[in-house]
PDB file of C-alpha atoms and ligand atoms in Angstrom:
ATOM      1  CA  MET T  19      -4.064   0.549  17.734  1.00 93.00           C
ATOM      2  CA  ASN T  20      -1.198   1.636  15.628  1.00 97.00           C
ATOM      3  CA  LEU T  21      -2.440   4.256  13.151  1.00 98.00           C
ATOM      4  CA  SER T  22      -0.581   5.682  10.060  1.00 98.00           C
ATOM      5  CA  ILE T  23      -1.412   7.705   7.081  1.00 98.00           C
ATOM      6  CA  VAL T  24      -0.131   8.192   3.505  1.00 96.00           C
ATOM      7  CA  LEU T  25       2.329  11.068   2.827  1.00 95.00           C
ATOM      8  CA  SER T  26       3.757  11.192  -0.643  1.00 92.00           C
ATOM      9  CA  THR T  27       7.304  12.506  -0.605  1.00 89.00           C
ATOM     10  CA  GLN T  28       6.612  14.581  -3.831  1.00 82.00           C
ATOM     11  CA  GLN T  29       3.602  16.155  -5.351  1.00 79.00           C
ATOM     12  CA  THR T  30       1.887  13.327  -7.139  1.00 72.00           C
ATOM     13  CA  GLN T  31      -1.070  12.597  -9.457  1.00 76.00           C
ATOM     14  CA  PHE T  32      -2.335   9.804  -7.122  1.00 75.00           C
ATOM     15  CA  GLN T  33      -5.494  11.163  -5.611  1.00 77.00           C
ATOM     16  CA  ALA T  34      -5.846   9.073  -2.468  1.00 76.00           C
ATOM     17  CA  ALA T  35      -2.317  10.058  -1.248  1.00 78.00           C
ATOM     18  CA  THR T  36      -3.985  11.996   1.529  1.00 76.00           C
ATOM     19  CA  LEU T  37      -0.881  14.237   2.251  1.00 80.00           C
ATOM     20  CA  SER T  38       1.810  15.259  -0.389  1.00 79.00           C
ATOM     21  CA  GLY T  39       4.876  17.324  -0.481  1.00 76.00           C
ATOM     22  CA  ALA T  40       5.951  19.678   2.381  1.00 86.00           C
ATOM     23  CA  VAL T  41       7.562  16.880   4.022  1.00 91.00           C
ATOM     24  CA  GLU T  42       8.519  18.443   7.480  1.00 93.00           C
ATOM     25  CA  TYR T  43       5.230  20.258   7.629  1.00 93.00           C
ATOM     26  CA  ASN T  44       3.165  17.205   7.169  1.00 94.00           C
ATOM     27  CA  LEU T  45       5.285  14.875   9.365  1.00 96.00           C
ATOM     28  CA  ALA T  46       4.750  17.524  12.132  1.00 96.00           C
ATOM     29  CA  LYS T  47       1.013  17.789  11.438  1.00 96.00           C
ATOM     30  CA  ILE T  48       0.812  13.869  11.325  1.00 97.00           C
ATOM     31  CA  ALA T  49       2.341  13.454  14.793  1.00 98.00           C
ATOM     32  CA  ALA T  50       0.403  16.382  16.329  1.00 97.00           C
ATOM     33  CA  LEU T  51      -2.781  14.670  15.080  1.00 97.00           C
ATOM     34  CA  GLY T  52      -1.820  11.616  17.137  1.00 97.00           C
ATOM     35  CA  TYR T  53      -0.567   9.159  14.405  1.00 98.00           C
ATOM     36  CA  GLN T  54       2.064   6.871  15.474  1.00 98.00           C
ATOM     37  CA  GLY T  55       3.560   6.296  11.905  1.00 98.00           C
ATOM     38  CA  VAL T  56       3.612   7.599   8.339  1.00 98.00           C
ATOM     39  CA  GLU T  57       3.574   5.542   5.107  1.00 98.00           C
ATOM     40  CA  LEU T  58       5.737   7.023   2.721  1.00 97.00           C
ATOM     41  CA  ALA T  59       4.821   6.917  -0.941  1.00 94.00           C
ATOM     42  CA  VAL T  60       8.241   7.158  -2.891  1.00 94.00           C
ATOM     43  CA  ARG T  61       8.357   7.300  -6.680  1.00 94.00           C
ATOM     44  CA  ASP T  62      12.029   6.753  -6.750  1.00 95.00           C
ATOM     45  CA  PRO T  63      14.476   6.552  -3.739  1.00 96.00           C
ATOM     46  CA  GLN T  64      17.043   8.376  -5.677  1.00 95.00           C
ATOM     47  CA  LEU T  65      14.878  11.540  -5.432  1.00 91.00           C
ATOM     48  CA  VAL T  66      15.017  11.187  -1.550  1.00 91.00           C
ATOM     49  CA  ASP T  67      17.448  12.480   0.747  1.00 92.00           C
ATOM     50  CA  VAL T  68      17.327   9.458   2.947  1.00 93.00           C
ATOM     51  CA  GLU T  69      19.437  10.729   5.998  1.00 94.00           C
ATOM     52  CA  ALA T  70      17.381  14.058   6.133  1.00 93.00           C
ATOM     53  CA  LEU T  71      13.944  12.021   6.019  1.00 95.00           C
ATOM     54  CA  ASP T  72      15.213   9.614   8.601  1.00 96.00           C
ATOM     55  CA  ALA T  73      16.189  12.485  10.909  1.00 96.00           C
ATOM     56  CA  LEU T  74      12.728  14.075  10.356  1.00 96.00           C
ATOM     57  CA  VAL T  75      10.919  11.110  10.936  1.00 97.00           C
ATOM     58  CA  LYS T  76      12.956  10.335  14.255  1.00 97.00           C
ATOM     59  CA  LYS T  77      12.284  13.861  15.317  1.00 97.00           C
ATOM     60  CA  TYR T  78       8.619  13.637  15.098  1.00 97.00           C
ATOM     61  CA  ASN T  79       8.856  10.142  16.687  1.00 98.00           C
ATOM     62  CA  LEU T  80       7.174   8.303  13.983  1.00 98.00           C
ATOM     63  CA  LYS T  81       7.453   4.761  12.550  1.00 98.00           C
ATOM     64  CA  VAL T  82       7.194   4.045   8.738  1.00 98.00           C
ATOM     65  CA  PRO T  83       5.313   0.924   8.390  1.00 98.00           C
ATOM     66  CA  ALA T  84       5.324   0.914   4.759  1.00 98.00           C
ATOM     67  CA  ILE T  85       6.682   2.276   1.445  1.00 98.00           C
ATOM     68  CA  GLY T  86       4.363   2.889  -1.685  1.00 97.00           C
ATOM     69  CA  THR T  87       5.900   2.618  -4.966  1.00 95.00           C
ATOM     70  CA  GLY T  88       2.886   2.923  -7.411  1.00 91.00           C
ATOM     71  CA  GLN T  89       3.942   6.503  -8.747  1.00 90.00           C
ATOM     72  CA  ALA T  90       6.738   4.610 -10.813  1.00 93.00           C
ATOM     73  CA  TRP T  91       3.746   3.185 -12.697  1.00 91.00           C
ATOM     74  CA  GLY T  92       1.576   6.203 -12.676  1.00 89.00           C
ATOM     75  CA  GLU T  93       4.184   8.721 -13.624  1.00 91.00           C
ATOM     76  CA  GLU T  94       6.793   6.860 -15.524  1.00 94.00           C
ATOM     77  CA  GLY T  95       4.972   3.756 -16.821  1.00 95.00           C
ATOM     78  CA  LEU T  96       7.386   1.075 -15.152  1.00 97.00           C
ATOM     79  CA  SER T  97       5.684  -2.194 -14.751  1.00 97.00           C
ATOM     80  CA  PHE T  98       6.488  -5.866 -14.147  1.00 98.00           C
ATOM     81  CA  THR T  99       4.218  -7.006 -17.057  1.00 97.00           C
ATOM     82  CA  ASP T 100       5.180  -4.631 -19.953  1.00 96.00           C
ATOM     83  CA  PRO T 101       5.740  -6.301 -23.155  1.00 96.00           C
ATOM     84  CA  ASP T 102       9.178  -4.340 -23.282  1.00 96.00           C
ATOM     85  CA  PRO T 103      11.570  -6.411 -21.387  1.00 97.00           C
ATOM     86  CA  ALA T 104      13.617  -3.169 -20.727  1.00 98.00           C
ATOM     87  CA  VAL T 105      10.625  -1.719 -18.842  1.00 97.00           C
ATOM     88  CA  ARG T 106      10.252  -4.903 -16.843  1.00 98.00           C
ATOM     89  CA  GLN T 107      13.862  -4.902 -15.924  1.00 98.00           C
ATOM     90  CA  ALA T 108      13.602  -1.279 -14.866  1.00 98.00           C
ATOM     91  CA  ALA T 109      10.503  -1.969 -12.767  1.00 98.00           C
ATOM     92  CA  ILE T 110      12.603  -4.764 -11.002  1.00 98.00           C
ATOM     93  CA  GLU T 111      15.499  -2.455 -10.454  1.00 98.00           C
ATOM     94  CA  ARG T 112      13.376   0.261  -9.092  1.00 98.00           C
ATOM     95  CA  ILE T 113      11.760  -2.134  -6.555  1.00 98.00           C
ATOM     96  CA  ASN T 114      15.251  -3.397  -5.474  1.00 98.00           C
ATOM     97  CA  SER T 115      16.417   0.280  -5.261  1.00 98.00           C
ATOM     98  CA  HIS T 116      13.658   0.531  -2.446  1.00 98.00           C
ATOM     99  CA  ILE T 117      15.330  -2.349  -0.170  1.00 98.00           C
ATOM    100  CA  PRO T 118      17.977  -0.072   1.588  1.00 97.00           C
ATOM    101  CA  LEU T 119      15.131   2.494   2.485  1.00 97.00           C
ATOM    102  CA  ALA T 120      12.770  -0.135   3.601  1.00 98.00           C
ATOM    103  CA  ALA T 121      15.471  -1.917   5.706  1.00 98.00           C
ATOM    104  CA  ARG T 122      16.454   1.184   7.363  1.00 97.00           C
ATOM    105  CA  PHE T 123      12.787   2.028   8.348  1.00 98.00           C
ATOM    106  CA  GLY T 124      11.877  -1.555   9.055  1.00 98.00           C
ATOM    107  CA  ALA T 125       9.125  -0.909   6.334  1.00 98.00           C
ATOM    108  CA  VAL T 126       7.331  -3.081   3.922  1.00 98.00           C
ATOM    109  CA  ILE T 127       7.691  -2.478   0.377  1.00 98.00           C
ATOM    110  CA  ILE T 128       4.260  -2.166  -1.504  1.00 98.00           C
ATOM    111  CA  ILE T 129       3.736  -3.577  -4.871  1.00 98.00           C
ATOM    112  CA  GLY T 130       0.645  -1.763  -6.191  1.00 96.00           C
ATOM    113  CA  LEU T 131       0.233  -0.613  -9.658  1.00 96.00           C
ATOM    114  CA  ILE T 132       3.929  -1.257 -10.600  1.00 97.00           C
ATOM    115  CA  ARG T 133       2.795  -4.885 -11.163  1.00 96.00           C
ATOM    116  CA  GLY T 134       1.086  -3.263 -14.230  1.00 95.00           C
ATOM    117  CA  ILE T 135      -1.912  -4.309 -16.438  1.00 94.00           C
ATOM    118  CA  ILE T 136      -2.390  -6.880 -18.957  1.00 93.00           C
ATOM    119  CA  LYS T 137      -1.589  -4.849 -21.987  1.00 89.00           C
ATOM    120  CA  PRO T 138      -3.371  -5.302 -25.463  1.00 89.00           C
ATOM    121  CA  GLY T 139      -1.591  -8.063 -27.287  1.00 91.00           C
ATOM    122  CA  VAL T 140      -0.163  -9.742 -24.117  1.00 93.00           C
ATOM    123  CA  ASP T 141      -1.562 -13.008 -23.139  1.00 94.00           C
ATOM    124  CA  GLN T 142      -2.795 -13.394 -19.545  1.00 94.00           C
ATOM    125  CA  HIS T 143      -0.517 -16.486 -18.680  1.00 96.00           C
ATOM    126  CA  GLN T 144       2.384 -14.631 -19.902  1.00 96.00           C
ATOM    127  CA  ALA T 145       1.635 -11.434 -17.982  1.00 97.00           C
ATOM    128  CA  GLU T 146       1.302 -13.648 -14.918  1.00 97.00           C
ATOM    129  CA  GLU T 147       4.422 -15.625 -15.699  1.00 97.00           C
ATOM    130  CA  TRP T 148       6.416 -12.113 -15.930  1.00 98.00           C
ATOM    131  CA  LEU T 149       4.664 -11.087 -12.756  1.00 98.00           C
ATOM    132  CA  VAL T 150       5.736 -14.201 -10.807  1.00 98.00           C
ATOM    133  CA  GLU T 151       9.449 -13.976 -12.078  1.00 98.00           C
ATOM    134  CA  ALA T 152       9.679 -10.153 -11.054  1.00 98.00           C
ATOM    135  CA  LEU T 153       8.140 -10.821  -7.382  1.00 98.00           C
ATOM    136  CA  ALA T 154      10.375 -13.909  -7.031  1.00 98.00           C
ATOM    137  CA  ALA T 155      13.397 -11.975  -7.926  1.00 98.00           C
ATOM    138  CA  CYS T 156      12.610  -8.806  -5.761  1.00 98.00           C
ATOM    139  CA  SER T 157      11.590 -10.888  -2.771  1.00 98.00           C
ATOM    140  CA  ARG T 158      14.660 -12.987  -3.104  1.00 98.00           C
ATOM    141  CA  ALA T 159      16.734  -9.782  -3.196  1.00 98.00           C
ATOM    142  CA  ALA T 160      14.851  -8.381  -0.202  1.00 98.00           C
ATOM    143  CA  ALA T 161      15.126 -11.327   2.021  1.00 98.00           C
ATOM    144  CA  PRO T 162      18.798 -11.038   3.316  1.00 98.00           C
ATOM    145  CA  ASP T 163      17.909  -7.269   4.611  1.00 98.00           C
ATOM    146  CA  GLY T 164      14.669  -8.833   6.345  1.00 98.00           C
ATOM    147  CA  VAL T 165      12.484  -6.827   4.236  1.00 98.00           C
ATOM    148  CA  GLN T 166       9.027  -7.923   3.136  1.00 98.00           C
ATOM    149  CA  LEU T 167       6.970  -7.234  -0.050  1.00 98.00           C
ATOM    150  CA  ALA T 168       3.381  -6.700   0.089  1.00 98.00           C
ATOM    151  CA  LEU T 169       1.249  -6.960  -3.214  1.00 98.00           C
ATOM    152  CA  GLU T 170      -2.128  -5.011  -3.074  1.00 98.00           C
ATOM    153  CA  PRO T 171      -5.128  -6.527  -4.578  1.00 98.00           C
ATOM    154  CA  ILE T 172      -6.506  -3.597  -6.710  1.00 98.00           C
ATOM    155  CA  ASN T 173     -10.090  -2.924  -8.112  1.00 98.00           C
ATOM    156  CA  ARG T 174     -10.952  -3.832 -11.617  1.00 97.00           C
ATOM    157  CA  TYR T 175     -11.210  -0.357 -12.819  1.00 97.00           C
ATOM    158  CA  GLU T 176      -7.410   0.197 -12.070  1.00 95.00           C
ATOM    159  CA  THR T 177      -5.831  -3.105 -13.251  1.00 95.00           C
ATOM    160  CA  THR T 178      -6.640  -6.255 -14.939  1.00 94.00           C
ATOM    161  CA  LEU T 179      -4.087  -8.198 -12.845  1.00 97.00           C
ATOM    162  CA  ILE T 180      -4.813  -9.400  -9.237  1.00 98.00           C
ATOM    163  CA  ASN T 181      -8.115  -7.673  -8.393  1.00 98.00           C
ATOM    164  CA  ASP T 182      -8.880  -9.653  -5.118  1.00 98.00           C
ATOM    165  CA  ALA T 183      -7.462 -11.701  -2.057  1.00 98.00           C
ATOM    166  CA  ALA T 184      -8.103 -15.066  -3.493  1.00 98.00           C
ATOM    167  CA  GLN T 185      -5.959 -14.220  -6.637  1.00 98.00           C
ATOM    168  CA  GLY T 186      -3.437 -12.660  -4.296  1.00 98.00           C
ATOM    169  CA  MET T 187      -3.144 -15.941  -2.166  1.00 98.00           C
ATOM    170  CA  ASP T 188      -2.812 -18.001  -5.431  1.00 98.00           C
ATOM    171  CA  LEU T 189       0.078 -15.506  -6.542  1.00 98.00           C
ATOM    172  CA  ILE T 190       1.784 -16.188  -3.212  1.00 98.00           C
ATOM    173  CA  ASP T 191       1.749 -19.916  -3.794  1.00 98.00           C
ATOM    174  CA  ARG T 192       3.322 -19.260  -7.152  1.00 98.00           C
ATOM    175  CA  VAL T 193       6.167 -16.980  -6.212  1.00 98.00           C
ATOM    176  CA  GLY T 194       7.001 -19.311  -3.082  1.00 97.00           C
ATOM    177  CA  THR T 195       8.961 -16.857  -0.973  1.00 98.00           C
ATOM    178  CA  ALA T 196       8.344 -16.383   2.653  1.00 98.00           C
ATOM    179  CA  ASN T 197       8.742 -12.635   2.727  1.00 98.00           C
ATOM    180  CA  PHE T 198       6.141 -12.039  -0.024  1.00 98.00           C
ATOM    181  CA  GLY T 199       2.376 -11.402   1.088  1.00 98.00           C
ATOM    182  CA  LEU T 200      -0.299  -9.020   0.829  1.00 98.00           C
ATOM    183  CA  LEU T 201      -1.586  -5.588   1.372  1.00 98.00           C
ATOM    184  CA  LEU T 202      -5.349  -5.496   1.798  1.00 98.00           C
ATOM    185  CA  ASP T 203      -7.273  -2.147   1.065  1.00 98.00           C
ATOM    186  CA  THR T 204     -10.790  -1.797   2.093  1.00 98.00           C
ATOM    187  CA  PHE T 205     -11.698   0.520  -0.608  1.00 98.00           C
ATOM    188  CA  HIS T 206     -10.749  -2.118  -3.200  1.00 98.00           C
ATOM    189  CA  MET T 207     -12.175  -5.118  -0.950  1.00 98.00           C
ATOM    190  CA  ASN T 208     -15.518  -3.377  -0.918  1.00 98.00           C
ATOM    191  CA  ILE T 209     -15.518  -3.668  -4.711  1.00 98.00           C
ATOM    192  CA  GLU T 210     -14.129  -6.897  -5.087  1.00 98.00           C
ATOM    193  CA  GLU T 211     -14.435  -9.152  -2.281  1.00 98.00           C
ATOM    194  CA  PRO T 212     -17.711 -11.531  -1.981  1.00 98.00           C
ATOM    195  CA  GLN T 213     -17.416 -10.809   1.801  1.00 98.00           C
ATOM    196  CA  ILE T 214     -14.664  -8.660   3.327  1.00 98.00           C
ATOM    197  CA  GLU T 215     -14.228 -10.505   6.783  1.00 98.00           C
ATOM    198  CA  GLU T 216     -14.136 -13.867   5.101  1.00 98.00           C
ATOM    199  CA  SER T 217     -11.229 -12.799   2.795  1.00 98.00           C
ATOM    200  CA  ILE T 218      -9.215 -11.252   5.455  1.00 98.00           C
ATOM    201  CA  ARG T 219      -9.681 -14.643   7.477  1.00 98.00           C
ATOM    202  CA  ALA T 220      -8.467 -16.591   4.375  1.00 98.00           C
ATOM    203  CA  CYS T 221      -5.351 -14.341   3.892  1.00 98.00           C
ATOM    204  CA  GLY T 222      -4.470 -14.825   7.879  1.00 98.00           C
ATOM    205  CA  SER T 223      -0.719 -14.433   8.520  1.00 98.00           C
ATOM    206  CA  ARG T 224       0.000 -13.296   4.830  1.00 98.00           C
ATOM    207  CA  ILE T 225      -1.486  -9.976   5.353  1.00 98.00           C
ATOM    208  CA  PHE T 226       1.683  -7.701   5.702  1.00 98.00           C
ATOM    209  CA  HIS T 227      -0.074  -4.337   5.692  1.00 98.00           C
ATOM    210  CA  PHE T 228      -3.516  -2.811   5.768  1.00 98.00           C
ATOM    211  CA  HIS T 229      -4.960   0.136   4.200  1.00 98.00           C
ATOM    212  CA  VAL T 230      -8.293   1.951   5.186  1.00 98.00           C
ATOM    213  CA  ALA T 231     -10.685   4.160   3.268  1.00 98.00           C
ATOM    214  CA  ASP T 232     -14.418   4.139   3.382  1.00 98.00           C
ATOM    215  CA  SER T 233     -16.684   2.787   0.770  1.00 98.00           C
ATOM    216  CA  ASN T 234     -16.498   6.129  -1.054  1.00 98.00           C
ATOM    217  CA  ARG T 235     -12.768   6.538  -0.444  1.00 98.00           C
ATOM    218  CA  TRP T 236     -13.274   9.164   2.038  1.00 98.00           C
ATOM    219  CA  HIS T 237     -11.825   8.876   5.489  1.00 98.00           C
ATOM    220  CA  PRO T 238     -13.280   5.905   7.610  1.00 98.00           C
ATOM    221  CA  GLY T 239     -16.768   7.057   8.863  1.00 97.00           C
ATOM    222  CA  ALA T 240     -17.506   8.849   5.933  1.00 98.00           C
ATOM    223  CA  GLY T 241     -19.191   5.821   4.124  1.00 98.00           C
ATOM    224  CA  HIS T 242     -20.945   2.567   4.835  1.00 98.00           C
ATOM    225  CA  LEU T 243     -18.289   0.084   5.773  1.00 98.00           C
ATOM    226  CA  ASP T 244     -18.456  -1.572   8.922  1.00 98.00           C
ATOM    227  CA  PHE T 245     -15.024  -0.976  10.367  1.00 98.00           C
ATOM    228  CA  HIS T 246     -15.516  -2.560  13.768  1.00 97.00           C
ATOM    229  CA  SER T 247     -16.291  -5.888  12.339  1.00 97.00           C
ATOM    230  CA  ILE T 248     -13.540  -5.497   9.591  1.00 98.00           C
ATOM    231  CA  ILE T 249     -10.903  -4.612  11.947  1.00 98.00           C
ATOM    232  CA  SER T 250     -11.908  -6.890  14.629  1.00 97.00           C
ATOM    233  CA  ALA T 251     -11.517  -9.631  11.871  1.00 98.00           C
ATOM    234  CA  LEU T 252      -8.132  -8.413  10.997  1.00 98.00           C
ATOM    235  CA  TYR T 253      -6.749  -8.489  14.548  1.00 97.00           C
ATOM    236  CA  ALA T 254      -8.096 -11.964  14.870  1.00 97.00           C
ATOM    237  CA  THR T 255      -5.658 -13.363  12.330  1.00 98.00           C
ATOM    238  CA  GLY T 256      -2.904 -12.052  14.669  1.00 98.00           C
ATOM    239  CA  TYR T 257      -2.056  -8.950  12.622  1.00 98.00           C
ATOM    240  CA  ALA T 258      -0.212  -6.593  14.695  1.00 97.00           C
ATOM    241  CA  GLY T 259       0.875  -3.900  12.133  1.00 98.00           C
ATOM    242  CA  PHE T 260      -0.393  -0.383  11.426  1.00 98.00           C
ATOM    243  CA  ILE T 261      -3.968   0.610  10.222  1.00 98.00           C
ATOM    244  CA  SER T 262      -2.853   2.880   7.355  1.00 98.00           C
ATOM    245  CA  GLY T 263      -5.059   5.610   6.111  1.00 98.00           C
ATOM    246  CA  GLU T 264      -5.078   6.178   2.435  1.00 97.00           C
ATOM    247  CA  PHE T 265      -8.068   8.092   1.539  1.00 97.00           C
ATOM    248  CA  LEU T 266      -9.040  11.230  -0.690  1.00 97.00           C
ATOM    249  CA  PRO T 267      -8.099  14.452   0.824  1.00 95.00           C
ATOM    250  CA  LEU T 268     -11.620  15.751   1.184  1.00 96.00           C
ATOM    251  CA  PRO T 269     -13.156  18.032   2.216  1.00 96.00           C
ATOM    252  CA  ASP T 270      -9.487  18.713   2.613  1.00 94.00           C
ATOM    253  CA  ALA T 271      -6.295  16.814   3.703  1.00 94.00           C
ATOM    254  CA  GLU T 272      -5.931  18.037   7.239  1.00 94.00           C
ATOM    255  CA  THR T 273      -9.725  17.637   8.140  1.00 97.00           C
ATOM    256  CA  ALA T 274      -9.704  14.114   6.557  1.00 97.00           C
ATOM    257  CA  ALA T 275      -6.555  13.106   8.583  1.00 97.00           C
ATOM    258  CA  ALA T 276      -8.139  14.426  11.831  1.00 98.00           C
ATOM    259  CA  LYS T 277     -11.507  12.893  11.216  1.00 98.00           C
ATOM    260  CA  ASN T 278      -9.715   9.483  10.726  1.00 98.00           C
ATOM    261  CA  ILE T 279      -8.003   9.685  14.227  1.00 97.00           C
ATOM    262  CA  ALA T 280     -11.249  10.773  15.737  1.00 97.00           C
ATOM    263  CA  TYR T 281     -13.008   7.999  14.172  1.00 97.00           C
ATOM    264  CA  TRP T 282     -10.840   5.138  15.569  1.00 96.00           C
ATOM    265  CA  LYS T 283     -10.761   6.647  18.919  1.00 93.00           C
ATOM    266  CA  ARG T 284     -14.614   6.421  19.103  1.00 93.00           C
ATOM    267  CA  LEU T 285     -14.624   2.883  17.677  1.00 90.00           C
ATOM    268  CA  SER T 286     -12.133   1.828  20.388  1.00 78.00           C
ATOM    269  CA  ILE T 287     -10.936  -1.470  19.027  1.00 78.00           C
ATOM    270  CA  THR T 288      -7.931  -2.872  20.705  1.00 73.00           C
ATOM    271  CA  GLY T 289      -5.053  -4.507  18.910  1.00 68.00           C
TER     272      GLY T 289
HETATM  273  C1  LER Q 312      -2.618   2.174  -3.767  1.00 72.55           C
HETATM  274  O1  LER Q 312      -2.335   1.770  -2.443  1.00 72.55           O
HETATM  275  C2  LER Q 312      -4.064   1.774  -4.072  1.00 72.55           C
HETATM  276  O2  LER Q 312      -4.852   1.547  -3.309  1.00 72.55           O
HETATM  277  C3  LER Q 312      -4.252   2.134  -5.554  1.00 72.55           C
HETATM  278  O3  LER Q 312      -5.566   2.670  -5.771  1.00 72.55           O
HETATM  279  C4  LER Q 312      -3.314   2.738  -6.367  1.00 72.55           C
HETATM  280  O4  LER Q 312      -3.968   3.254  -7.636  1.00 72.55           O
HETATM  281 MN1   MN Q 313      -4.228   1.114  -1.369  1.00 72.55          MN
END
């Protein structure tokens, strides 16, 4: 089982980035706890010293399975579905600017909240068209570097666009590129999916990345999700990627990160 955990390279307002800032300190901690990977949340690749980051990741022998991009929405308001074409274009350019970083690490680029929400006055079909166009453009730009994009269905309280796996699969059909798939997150799935394991089976090989948090968005083991069943269903699809922890830093970040590792050891699922 390959385990990773989210680390934001900058301090962030996003509460479920379990770890943030103090990059070397946190990478050392992540490796010492027994993780094989670190999922990096990067608002803007221009703010990152890529050489130094790569050297640190190598120093601690960690893989980077995915790069999160949602802070460009949360902290700058960039989105694929903003009524202002300049904002949509800036969002596309921002995602494209992640491609070299993702290629270097062999990471998937996550499309979370940068897809946006349907803003007042914007028609649903129009927003979906903008979304499809942006995803097609970015996934085509990423393909020559072998980089995949993964859109995350996010619960209704955070966005009005693509809340569940079925909507995600429809979007995949509309975008029509082979390197565009989904990131499923158990916290959102617990709110939106009729049956979590069924939805995992329905997405099958289009699952490019996977987030875990328990029902209360604490670390796995702190809520009531049946992770044995969920992860068994995930591995049965042939998924061979990372199980990436994205949960609240409670009771504190280090304890949560350690409890996540201990939980998976106890559960002992092979994959
Ligand atoms: C990001 O991975 C996520 O799960 C969202 O809740 C972001 O707001
Ligand atoms: Mn997530």
